[in-house]
Short mmCIF file of C-alpha atoms in Angstrom, two decimals:
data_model
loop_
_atom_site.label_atom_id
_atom_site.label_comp_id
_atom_site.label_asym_id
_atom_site.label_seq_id
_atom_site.Cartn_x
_atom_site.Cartn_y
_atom_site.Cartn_z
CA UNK A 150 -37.51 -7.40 15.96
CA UNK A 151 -34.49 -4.88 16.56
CA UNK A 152 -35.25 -1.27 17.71
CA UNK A 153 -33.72 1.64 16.00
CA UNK A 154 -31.27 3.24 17.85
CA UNK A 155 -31.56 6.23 19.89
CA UNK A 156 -29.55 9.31 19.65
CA UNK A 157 -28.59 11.69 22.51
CA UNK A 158 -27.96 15.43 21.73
CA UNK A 159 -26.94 18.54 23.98
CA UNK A 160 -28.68 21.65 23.20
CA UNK A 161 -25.80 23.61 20.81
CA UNK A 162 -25.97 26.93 18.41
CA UNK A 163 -24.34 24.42 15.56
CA UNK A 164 -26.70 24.24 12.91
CA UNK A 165 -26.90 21.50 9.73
CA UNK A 166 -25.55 24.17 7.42
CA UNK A 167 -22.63 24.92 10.20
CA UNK A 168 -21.66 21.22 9.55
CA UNK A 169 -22.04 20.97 5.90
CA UNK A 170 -19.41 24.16 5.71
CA UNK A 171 -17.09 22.35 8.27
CA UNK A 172 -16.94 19.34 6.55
CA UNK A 173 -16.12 20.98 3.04
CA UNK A 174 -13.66 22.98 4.62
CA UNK A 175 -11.98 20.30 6.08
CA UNK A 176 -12.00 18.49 2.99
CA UNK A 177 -10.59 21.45 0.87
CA UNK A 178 -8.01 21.99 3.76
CA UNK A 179 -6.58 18.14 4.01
CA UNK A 180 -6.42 17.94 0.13
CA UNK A 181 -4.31 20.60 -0.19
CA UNK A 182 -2.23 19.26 2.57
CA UNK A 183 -1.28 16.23 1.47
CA UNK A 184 -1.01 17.88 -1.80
CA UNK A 185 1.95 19.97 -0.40
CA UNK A 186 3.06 16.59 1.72
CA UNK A 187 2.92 14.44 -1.68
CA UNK A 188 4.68 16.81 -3.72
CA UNK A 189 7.91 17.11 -1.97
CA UNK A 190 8.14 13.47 -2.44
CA UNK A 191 7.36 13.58 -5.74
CA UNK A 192 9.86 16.38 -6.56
CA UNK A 193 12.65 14.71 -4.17
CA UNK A 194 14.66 13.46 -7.17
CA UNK A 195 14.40 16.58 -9.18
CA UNK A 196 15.65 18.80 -5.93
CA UNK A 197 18.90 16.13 -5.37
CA UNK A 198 19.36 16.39 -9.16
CA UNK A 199 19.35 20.75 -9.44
CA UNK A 200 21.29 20.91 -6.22
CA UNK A 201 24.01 17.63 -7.20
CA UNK A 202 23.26 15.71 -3.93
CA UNK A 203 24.37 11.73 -4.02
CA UNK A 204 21.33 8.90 -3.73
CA UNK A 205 22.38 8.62 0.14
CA UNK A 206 22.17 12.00 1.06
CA UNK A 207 18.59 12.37 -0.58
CA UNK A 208 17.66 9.11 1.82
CA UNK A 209 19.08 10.64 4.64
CA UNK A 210 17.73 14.42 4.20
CA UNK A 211 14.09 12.42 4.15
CA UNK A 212 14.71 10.07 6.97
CA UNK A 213 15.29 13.47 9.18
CA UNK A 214 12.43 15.18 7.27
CA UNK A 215 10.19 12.10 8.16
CA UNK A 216 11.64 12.64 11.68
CA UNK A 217 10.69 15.97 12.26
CA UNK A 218 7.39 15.60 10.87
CA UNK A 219 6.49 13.42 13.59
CA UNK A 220 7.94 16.03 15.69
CA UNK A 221 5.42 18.73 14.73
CA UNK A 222 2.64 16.53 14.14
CA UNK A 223 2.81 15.36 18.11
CA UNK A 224 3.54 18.58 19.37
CA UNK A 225 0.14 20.24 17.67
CA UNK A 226 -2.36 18.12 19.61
CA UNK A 227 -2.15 19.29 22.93
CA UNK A 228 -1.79 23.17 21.49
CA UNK A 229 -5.30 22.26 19.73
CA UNK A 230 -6.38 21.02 22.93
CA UNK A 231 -6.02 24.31 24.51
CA UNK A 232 -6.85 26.56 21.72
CA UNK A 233 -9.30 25.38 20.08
CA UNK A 234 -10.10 22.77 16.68
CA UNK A 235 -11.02 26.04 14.92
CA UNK A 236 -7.68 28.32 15.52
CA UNK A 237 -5.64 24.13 15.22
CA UNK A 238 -7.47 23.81 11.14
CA UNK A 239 -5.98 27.72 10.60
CA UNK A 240 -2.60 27.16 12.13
CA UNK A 241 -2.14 23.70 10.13
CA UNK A 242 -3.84 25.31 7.08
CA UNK A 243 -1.08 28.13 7.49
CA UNK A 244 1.79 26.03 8.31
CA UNK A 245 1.58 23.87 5.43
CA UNK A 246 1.43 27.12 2.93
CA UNK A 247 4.64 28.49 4.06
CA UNK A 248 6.35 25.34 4.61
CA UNK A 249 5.43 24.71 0.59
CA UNK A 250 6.92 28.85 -0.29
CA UNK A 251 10.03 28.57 2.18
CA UNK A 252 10.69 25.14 0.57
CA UNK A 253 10.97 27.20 -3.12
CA UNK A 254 13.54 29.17 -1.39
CA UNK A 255 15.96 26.26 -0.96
CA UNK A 256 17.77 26.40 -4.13
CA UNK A 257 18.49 29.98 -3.10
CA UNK A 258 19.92 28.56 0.23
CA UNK A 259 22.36 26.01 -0.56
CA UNK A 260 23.60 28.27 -3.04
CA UNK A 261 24.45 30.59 -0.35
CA UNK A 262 26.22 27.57 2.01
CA UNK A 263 25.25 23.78 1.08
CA UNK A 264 25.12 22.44 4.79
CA UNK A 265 23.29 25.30 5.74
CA UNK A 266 20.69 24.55 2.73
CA UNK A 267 20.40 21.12 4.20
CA UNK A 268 19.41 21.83 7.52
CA UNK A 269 17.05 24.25 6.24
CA UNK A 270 15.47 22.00 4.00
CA UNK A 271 14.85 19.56 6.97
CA UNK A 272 13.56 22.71 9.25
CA UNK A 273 11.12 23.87 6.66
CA UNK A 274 9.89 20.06 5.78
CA UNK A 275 9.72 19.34 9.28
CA UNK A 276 6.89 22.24 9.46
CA UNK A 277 4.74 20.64 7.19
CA UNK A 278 4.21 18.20 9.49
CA UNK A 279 1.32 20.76 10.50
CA UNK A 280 -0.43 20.13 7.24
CA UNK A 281 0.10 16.07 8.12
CA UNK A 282 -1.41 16.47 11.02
CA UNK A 283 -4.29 18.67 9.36
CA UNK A 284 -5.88 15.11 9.13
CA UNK A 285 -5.81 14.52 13.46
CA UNK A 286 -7.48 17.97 13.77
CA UNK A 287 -10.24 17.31 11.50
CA UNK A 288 -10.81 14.27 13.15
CA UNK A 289 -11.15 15.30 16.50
CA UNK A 290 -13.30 18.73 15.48
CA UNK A 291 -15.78 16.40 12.73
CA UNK A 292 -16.41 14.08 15.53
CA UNK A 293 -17.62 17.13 17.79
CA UNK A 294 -19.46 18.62 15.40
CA UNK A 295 -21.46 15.47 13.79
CA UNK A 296 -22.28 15.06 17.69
CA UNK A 297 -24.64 17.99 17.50
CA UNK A 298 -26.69 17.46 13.98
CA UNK A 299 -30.06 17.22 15.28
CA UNK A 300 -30.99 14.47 11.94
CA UNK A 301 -30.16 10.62 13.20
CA UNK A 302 -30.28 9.17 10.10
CA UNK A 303 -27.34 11.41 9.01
CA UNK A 304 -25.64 10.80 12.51
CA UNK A 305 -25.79 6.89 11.64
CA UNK A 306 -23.81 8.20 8.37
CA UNK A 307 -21.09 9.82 10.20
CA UNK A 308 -18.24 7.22 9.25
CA UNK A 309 -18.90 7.70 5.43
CA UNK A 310 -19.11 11.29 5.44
CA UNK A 311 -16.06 11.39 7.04
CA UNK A 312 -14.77 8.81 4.65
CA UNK A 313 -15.44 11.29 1.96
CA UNK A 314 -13.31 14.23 3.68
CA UNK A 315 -10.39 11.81 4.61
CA UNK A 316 -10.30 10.99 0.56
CA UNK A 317 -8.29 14.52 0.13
CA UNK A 318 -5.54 11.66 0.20
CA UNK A 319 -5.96 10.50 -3.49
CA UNK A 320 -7.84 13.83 -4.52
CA UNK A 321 -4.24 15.55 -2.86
CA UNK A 322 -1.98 12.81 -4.70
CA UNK A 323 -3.44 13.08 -7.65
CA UNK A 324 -3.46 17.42 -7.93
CA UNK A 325 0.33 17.19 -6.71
CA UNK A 326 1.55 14.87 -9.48
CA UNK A 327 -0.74 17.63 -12.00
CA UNK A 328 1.22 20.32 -10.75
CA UNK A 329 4.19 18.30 -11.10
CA UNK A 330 3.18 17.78 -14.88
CA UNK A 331 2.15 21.06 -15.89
CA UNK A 332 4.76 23.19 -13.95
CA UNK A 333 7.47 21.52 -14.17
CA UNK A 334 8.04 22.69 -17.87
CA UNK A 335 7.91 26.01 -17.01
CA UNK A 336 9.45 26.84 -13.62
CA UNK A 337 10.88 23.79 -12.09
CA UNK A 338 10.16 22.12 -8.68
CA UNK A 339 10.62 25.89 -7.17
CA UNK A 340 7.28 26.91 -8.76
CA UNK A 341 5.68 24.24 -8.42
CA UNK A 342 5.93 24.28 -4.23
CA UNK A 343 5.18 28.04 -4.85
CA UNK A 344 1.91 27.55 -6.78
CA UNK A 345 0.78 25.14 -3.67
CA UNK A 346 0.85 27.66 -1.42
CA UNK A 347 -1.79 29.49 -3.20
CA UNK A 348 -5.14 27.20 -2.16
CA UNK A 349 -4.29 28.56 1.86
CA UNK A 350 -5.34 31.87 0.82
CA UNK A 351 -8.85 30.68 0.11
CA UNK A 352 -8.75 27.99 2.94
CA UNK A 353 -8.01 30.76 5.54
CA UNK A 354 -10.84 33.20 4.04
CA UNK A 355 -13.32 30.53 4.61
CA UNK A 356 -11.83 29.33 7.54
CA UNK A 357 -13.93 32.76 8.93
CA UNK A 358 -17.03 30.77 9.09
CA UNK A 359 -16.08 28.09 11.34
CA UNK A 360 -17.78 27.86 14.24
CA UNK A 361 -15.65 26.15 17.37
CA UNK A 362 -17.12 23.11 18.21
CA UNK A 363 -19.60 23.11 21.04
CA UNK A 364 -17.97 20.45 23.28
CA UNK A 365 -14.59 22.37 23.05
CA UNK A 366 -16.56 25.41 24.14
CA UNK A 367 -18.20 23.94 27.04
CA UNK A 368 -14.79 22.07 27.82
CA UNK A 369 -12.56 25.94 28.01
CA UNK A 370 -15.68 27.71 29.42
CA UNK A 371 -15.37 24.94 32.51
CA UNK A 372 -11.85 25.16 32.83
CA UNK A 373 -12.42 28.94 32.77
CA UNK A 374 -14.81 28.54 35.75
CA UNK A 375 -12.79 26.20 37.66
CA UNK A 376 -9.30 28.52 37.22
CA UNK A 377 -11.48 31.41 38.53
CA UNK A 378 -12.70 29.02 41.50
CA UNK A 379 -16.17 28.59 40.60
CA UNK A 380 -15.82 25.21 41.26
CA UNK A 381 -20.00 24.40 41.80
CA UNK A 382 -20.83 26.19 38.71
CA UNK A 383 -17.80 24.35 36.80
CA UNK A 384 -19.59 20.99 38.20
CA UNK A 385 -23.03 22.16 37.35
CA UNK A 386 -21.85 22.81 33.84
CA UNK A 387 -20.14 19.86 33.53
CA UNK A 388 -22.94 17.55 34.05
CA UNK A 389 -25.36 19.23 32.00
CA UNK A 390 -23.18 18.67 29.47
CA UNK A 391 -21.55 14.85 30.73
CA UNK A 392 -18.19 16.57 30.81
CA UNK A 393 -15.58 14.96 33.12
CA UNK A 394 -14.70 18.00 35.86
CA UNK A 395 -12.39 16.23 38.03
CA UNK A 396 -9.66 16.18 35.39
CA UNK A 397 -7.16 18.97 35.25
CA UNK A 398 -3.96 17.69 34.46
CA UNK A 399 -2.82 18.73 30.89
CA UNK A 400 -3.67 17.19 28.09
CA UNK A 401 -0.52 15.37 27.36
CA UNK A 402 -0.85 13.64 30.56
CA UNK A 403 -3.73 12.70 31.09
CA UNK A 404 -3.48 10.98 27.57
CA UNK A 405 -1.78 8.56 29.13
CA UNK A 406 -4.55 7.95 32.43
CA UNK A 407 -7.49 6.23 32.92
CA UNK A 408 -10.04 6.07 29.40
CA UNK A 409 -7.46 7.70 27.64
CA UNK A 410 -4.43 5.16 28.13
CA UNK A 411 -5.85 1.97 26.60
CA UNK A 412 -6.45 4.42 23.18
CA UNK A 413 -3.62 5.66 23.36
CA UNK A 414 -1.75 2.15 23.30
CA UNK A 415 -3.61 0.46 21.29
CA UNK A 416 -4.80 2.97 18.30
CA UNK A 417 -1.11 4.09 18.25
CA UNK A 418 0.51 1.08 18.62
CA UNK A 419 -1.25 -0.48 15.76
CA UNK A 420 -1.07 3.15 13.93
CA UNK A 421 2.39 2.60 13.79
CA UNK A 422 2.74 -1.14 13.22
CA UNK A 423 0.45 -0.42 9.84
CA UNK A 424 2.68 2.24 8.60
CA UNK A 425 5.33 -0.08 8.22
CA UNK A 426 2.61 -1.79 5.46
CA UNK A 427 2.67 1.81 4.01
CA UNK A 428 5.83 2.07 3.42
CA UNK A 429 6.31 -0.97 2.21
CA UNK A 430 3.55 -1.65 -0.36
CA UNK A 431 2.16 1.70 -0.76
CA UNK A 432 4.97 4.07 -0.85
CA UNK A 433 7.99 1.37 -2.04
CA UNK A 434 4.91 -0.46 -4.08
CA UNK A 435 6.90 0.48 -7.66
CA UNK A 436 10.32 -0.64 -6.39
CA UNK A 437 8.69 -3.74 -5.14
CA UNK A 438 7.07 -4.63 -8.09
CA UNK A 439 9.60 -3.83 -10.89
CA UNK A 440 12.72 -4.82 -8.60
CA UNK A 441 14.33 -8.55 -10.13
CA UNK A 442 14.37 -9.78 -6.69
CA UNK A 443 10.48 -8.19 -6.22
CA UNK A 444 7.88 -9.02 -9.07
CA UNK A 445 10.17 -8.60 -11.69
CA UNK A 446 7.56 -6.27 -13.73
CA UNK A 447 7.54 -4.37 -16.43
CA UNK A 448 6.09 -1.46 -14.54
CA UNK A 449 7.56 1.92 -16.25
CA UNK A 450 4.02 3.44 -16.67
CA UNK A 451 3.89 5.65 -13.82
CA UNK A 452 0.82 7.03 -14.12
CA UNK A 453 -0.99 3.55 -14.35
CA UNK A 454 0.38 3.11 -10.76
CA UNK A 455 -0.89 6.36 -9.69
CA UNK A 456 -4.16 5.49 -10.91
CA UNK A 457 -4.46 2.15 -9.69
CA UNK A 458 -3.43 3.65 -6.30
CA UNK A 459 -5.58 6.20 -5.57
CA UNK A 460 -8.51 4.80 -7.12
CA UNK A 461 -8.20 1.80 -4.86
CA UNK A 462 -7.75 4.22 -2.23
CA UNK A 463 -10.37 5.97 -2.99
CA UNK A 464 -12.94 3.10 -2.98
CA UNK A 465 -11.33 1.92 0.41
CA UNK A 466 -12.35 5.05 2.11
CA UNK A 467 -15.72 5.00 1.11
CA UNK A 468 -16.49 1.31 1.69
CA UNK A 469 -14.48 1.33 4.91
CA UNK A 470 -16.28 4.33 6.16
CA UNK A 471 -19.78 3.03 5.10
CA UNK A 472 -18.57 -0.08 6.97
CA UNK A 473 -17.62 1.21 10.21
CA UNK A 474 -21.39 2.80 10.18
CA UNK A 475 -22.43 -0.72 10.38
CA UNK A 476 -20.45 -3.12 11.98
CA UNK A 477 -18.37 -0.83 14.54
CA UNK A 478 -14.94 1.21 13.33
CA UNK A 479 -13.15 -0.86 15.29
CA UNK A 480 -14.27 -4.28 14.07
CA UNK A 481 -14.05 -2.44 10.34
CA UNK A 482 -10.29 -1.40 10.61
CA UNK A 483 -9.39 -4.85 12.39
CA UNK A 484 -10.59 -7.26 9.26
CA UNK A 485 -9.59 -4.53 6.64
CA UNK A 486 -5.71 -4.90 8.11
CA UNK A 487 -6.40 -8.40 8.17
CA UNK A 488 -7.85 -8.84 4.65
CA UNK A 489 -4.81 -6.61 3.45
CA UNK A 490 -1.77 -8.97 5.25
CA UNK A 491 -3.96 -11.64 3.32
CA UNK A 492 -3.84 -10.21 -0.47
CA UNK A 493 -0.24 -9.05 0.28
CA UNK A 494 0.98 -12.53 1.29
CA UNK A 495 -1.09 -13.69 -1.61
CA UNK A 496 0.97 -11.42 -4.24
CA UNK A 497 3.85 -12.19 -3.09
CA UNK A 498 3.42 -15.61 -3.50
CA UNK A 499 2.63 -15.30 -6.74
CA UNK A 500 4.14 -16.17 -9.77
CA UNK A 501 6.67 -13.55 -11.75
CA UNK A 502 5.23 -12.63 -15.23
CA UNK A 503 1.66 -12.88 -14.11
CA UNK A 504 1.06 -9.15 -14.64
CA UNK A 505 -3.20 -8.95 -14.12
CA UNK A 506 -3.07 -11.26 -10.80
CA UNK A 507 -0.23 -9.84 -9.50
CA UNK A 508 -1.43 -5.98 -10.26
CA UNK A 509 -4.92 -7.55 -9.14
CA UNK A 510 -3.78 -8.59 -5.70
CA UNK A 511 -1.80 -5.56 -5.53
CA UNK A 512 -4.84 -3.74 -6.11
CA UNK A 513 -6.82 -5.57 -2.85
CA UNK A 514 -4.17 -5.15 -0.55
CA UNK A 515 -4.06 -1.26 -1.08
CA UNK A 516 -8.06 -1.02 -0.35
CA UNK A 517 -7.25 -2.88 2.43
CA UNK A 518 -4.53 -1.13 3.75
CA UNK A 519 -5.44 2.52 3.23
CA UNK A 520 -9.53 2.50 3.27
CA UNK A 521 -9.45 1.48 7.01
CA UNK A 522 -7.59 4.83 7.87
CA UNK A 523 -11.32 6.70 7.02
CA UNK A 524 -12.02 4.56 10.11
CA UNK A 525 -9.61 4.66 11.98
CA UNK A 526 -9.27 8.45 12.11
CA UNK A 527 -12.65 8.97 13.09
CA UNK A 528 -12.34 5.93 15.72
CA UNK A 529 -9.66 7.92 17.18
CA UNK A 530 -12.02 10.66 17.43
CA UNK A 531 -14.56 8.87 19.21
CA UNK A 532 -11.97 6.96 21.80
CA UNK A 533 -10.84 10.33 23.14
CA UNK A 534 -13.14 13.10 25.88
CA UNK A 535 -12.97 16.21 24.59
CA UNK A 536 -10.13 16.89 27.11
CA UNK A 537 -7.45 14.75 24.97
CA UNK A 538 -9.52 14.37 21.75
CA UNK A 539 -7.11 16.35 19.84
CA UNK A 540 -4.02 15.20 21.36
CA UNK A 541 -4.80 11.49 21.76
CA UNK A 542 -5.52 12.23 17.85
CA UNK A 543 -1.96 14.00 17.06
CA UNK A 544 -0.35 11.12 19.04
CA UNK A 545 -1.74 8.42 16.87
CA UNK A 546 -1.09 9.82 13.73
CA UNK A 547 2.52 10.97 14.23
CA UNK A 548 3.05 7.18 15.67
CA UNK A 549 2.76 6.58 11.61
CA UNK A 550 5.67 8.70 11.09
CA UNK A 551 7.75 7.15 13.64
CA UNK A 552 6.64 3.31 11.81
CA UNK A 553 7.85 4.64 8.46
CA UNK A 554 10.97 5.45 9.75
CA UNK A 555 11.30 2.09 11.61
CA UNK A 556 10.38 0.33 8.50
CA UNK A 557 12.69 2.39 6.54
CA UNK A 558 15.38 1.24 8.68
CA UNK A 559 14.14 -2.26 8.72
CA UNK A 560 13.39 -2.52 4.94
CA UNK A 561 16.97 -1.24 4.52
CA UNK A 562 19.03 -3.60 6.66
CA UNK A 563 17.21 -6.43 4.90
CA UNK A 564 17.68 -5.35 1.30
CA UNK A 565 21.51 -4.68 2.38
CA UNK A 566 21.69 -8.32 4.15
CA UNK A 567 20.48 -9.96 0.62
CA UNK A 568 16.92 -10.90 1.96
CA UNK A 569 15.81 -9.23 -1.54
CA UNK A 570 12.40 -7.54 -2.29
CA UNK A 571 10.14 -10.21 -1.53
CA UNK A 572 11.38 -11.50 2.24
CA UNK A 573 11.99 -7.72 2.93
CA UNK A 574 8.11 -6.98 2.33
CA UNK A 575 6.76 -10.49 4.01
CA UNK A 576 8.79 -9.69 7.32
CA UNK A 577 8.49 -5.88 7.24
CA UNK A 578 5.03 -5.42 5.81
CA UNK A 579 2.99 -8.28 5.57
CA UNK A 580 3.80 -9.21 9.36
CA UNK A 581 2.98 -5.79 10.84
CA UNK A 582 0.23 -5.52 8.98
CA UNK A 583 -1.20 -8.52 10.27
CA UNK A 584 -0.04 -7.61 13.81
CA UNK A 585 -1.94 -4.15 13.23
CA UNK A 586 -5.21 -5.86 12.45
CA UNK A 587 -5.05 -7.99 15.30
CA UNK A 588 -3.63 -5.49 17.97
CA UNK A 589 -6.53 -2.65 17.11
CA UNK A 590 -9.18 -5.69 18.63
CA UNK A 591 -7.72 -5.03 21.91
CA UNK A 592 -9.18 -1.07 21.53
CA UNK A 593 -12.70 -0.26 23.89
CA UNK A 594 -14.71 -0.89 20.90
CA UNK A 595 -17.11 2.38 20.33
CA UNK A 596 -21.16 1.82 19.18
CA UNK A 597 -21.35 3.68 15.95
CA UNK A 598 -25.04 4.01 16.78
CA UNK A 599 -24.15 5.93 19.28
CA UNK A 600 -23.23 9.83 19.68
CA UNK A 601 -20.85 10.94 22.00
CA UNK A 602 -20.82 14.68 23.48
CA UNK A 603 -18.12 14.99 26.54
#
């Protein structure tokens, strides 16, 4: 007969109804940044085609854009280490809306001087990496805060309540491509990143009812203490609330020390290896399947595809998150990666013409690939002290950025060697995939019945 686990909490002011706003907030706030993040892909052809740019230069303007994403997205984590997660959500929140109103501006740019309009394009892009790495913050300042609700049975339901937050992915996807659909018509892709700056407004207004999380509290009042040489009362503090003194190197170094290190190796390195998947099946997955050297479909219905997608995405989330409650994150993320280099393989083995197995197999790999990222998100969370929680975090998920542009790169070189579609995808998205799945075992696997507060 097992025992039901026990649950550990520090005395805080954070209250169930603080959480319940946080985690709605969060959820509103990471929707509409990928919504802003999706729709400048989405609206990529449309800006080449108004402002007469060739098929390579719209690659190339990305590839940078994709570069200085992962610029922004690394740099925010150790500012949100010092800070605070509260102030980091704002910022993001904030960055993302003017990123999206500068960005309607560019038309008005190049028509002023074209290079100039390029490198502003890639400047403003570049600073919606802070709504990308909305999704880091949130992770690091959920984890802190489920650590403090006083109910167990809704602490041993912390992966699939974050699951639900993290699904602002499809929720996002789906709002940018009905933007995209309605505005279009009337004001081009200029109004349409204009109208997606709008949803900040609100996000910032609530944003006034955030509490800071406790353990980021008690982490700044003890570095307060010790920088005013109160060093006993620092230490007293410290272990009442099991918070790690002794280290005061910044952030972004100690990252790489001690506890901190093996996540940081491990959850990035297998961040990034997965991304190349990403790229491959999730955001090349119509070239792949309609390409003659790919799966040879008849696939013009885009919307199908977008449905298909984030529905599967969707599900993955959920069922990923509910199953990280239960059998570890870690152990979660490694057999979804695993299961998803498996139903890739599969599809690409598969015969040309055979539209429901193909579409079906398509279908598997994407709940494989993109539910474990519910997981692995809050994983991060939980691998981190509160010293490097948010910048461990930011470091992981801009290691995505930097696989997409490897795979880009990769994907490329193959297509342009003759490997075609299919050999392109086994090598550059099947095999990291499967190298993903197995690398994340070698992360210190976390308890999910348990709660941690430094």
């Amino acid at each position: 007969m097992t025992t039901a686990p026990t649950f550990q909490f520090v005395e805080s002011d954070v209250r169930p109804k603080d959480v319940r706003l946080a985690t709605w907030i969060c959820f509103f706030a990471w929707t509409f940044a990928v919504y802003d993040f999706v729709l400048f892909g989405n609206l990529l052809p449309m800006l080449a085609s108004d402002l007469g740019w060739s098929a390579a230069q719209s690659t190339g303007i990305n590839t940078w854009v994709t570069a200085g994403t992962a610029l922004v997205a690394f740099g925010i984590g150790p500012i949100v280490d010092r800070i605070g997660r509260r102030k980091g959500i704002l910022i993001a929140v904030v960055g993302a809306a003017v990123a999206s109103l500068l960005t309607a501006t560019v038309g008005w740019v190049v028509g002023l001087a074209a290079g100039l309009g390029l490198v502003f394009l890639v400047l403003v892009r570049s600073l919606a990496g802070l709504g990308y790495a909305e999704q880091s913050i949130n992770a690091a300042y959920l984890n802190e805060m489920f650590a403090h609700n006083s109910d167990p049975a809704k602490a041993r339901r912390r992966g699939l309540v974050y699951s639900l937050v993290q699904s602002g992915w499809p929720v996002g996807s789906v709002l940018a491509a009905g933007s995209v659909y309605l505005l279009f018509p009337i004001g081009g892709w200029a109004l349409c990143f204009a109208v997606a700056a709008l949803p900040a407004v609100f996000i910032v207004l609530a944003g006034r009812w955030l509490k800071e999380s406790p353990q980021f509290a008690h982490r700044h009042q003890i570095d307060k203490m010790i920088k005013d040489g109160r060093i006993e009362e620092a230490q007293q503090l410290g272990e009442k609330y099991g918070i790690d003194v002794s280290e005061k190197a910044s952030p972004l170094v100690s990252v790489f020390r001690g506890e901190s290190l093996r996540s940081t190796l491990t959850i990035g390195g297998a961040f990034l290896l997965n991304w190349l998947g990403v790229l491959a099946f999730a955001i090349l997955g119509t070239s792949l399947l309609t390409a003659p050297d790919g799966k040879n479909i008849e696939f013009d219905n885009a919307l199908l595809v977008l449905i298909i997608s984030n529905a599967t995405a969707f599900a993955g989330y959920l069922f990923h998150g509910w199953l990280g409650d239960r059998i570890g994150r870690r152990n979660a993320i490694g057999i979804g990666w695993i299961l998803c280099a498996a139903s890739f393989f599969t599809m690409l083995q598969a015969p040309n013409g055979n539209f429901p197995l193909i579409i079906g197999l398509y279908s598997a790999g994407l709940f494989f690939l993109i539910g474990p990222f519910s997981a692995l998100l809050f994983f991060t969370g939980e691998s981190f002290p509160v010293h490097t929680r948010a910048t461990g975090s930011s470091i992981i998920n801009a290691s995505g950025q930097v696989g997409a542009i490897i795979g880009g790169l990769l994907i490329t070189a193959a297509l342009a060697a003759g490997a075609g579609w299919i050999n392109a995808t086994l090598w550059w998205g099947v095999l990291p995939i499967l190298a993903s799945g197995l690398l994340i075992f070698a992360a210190r696997n976390v308890d999910p019945s348990k709660v941690r507060t430094d």
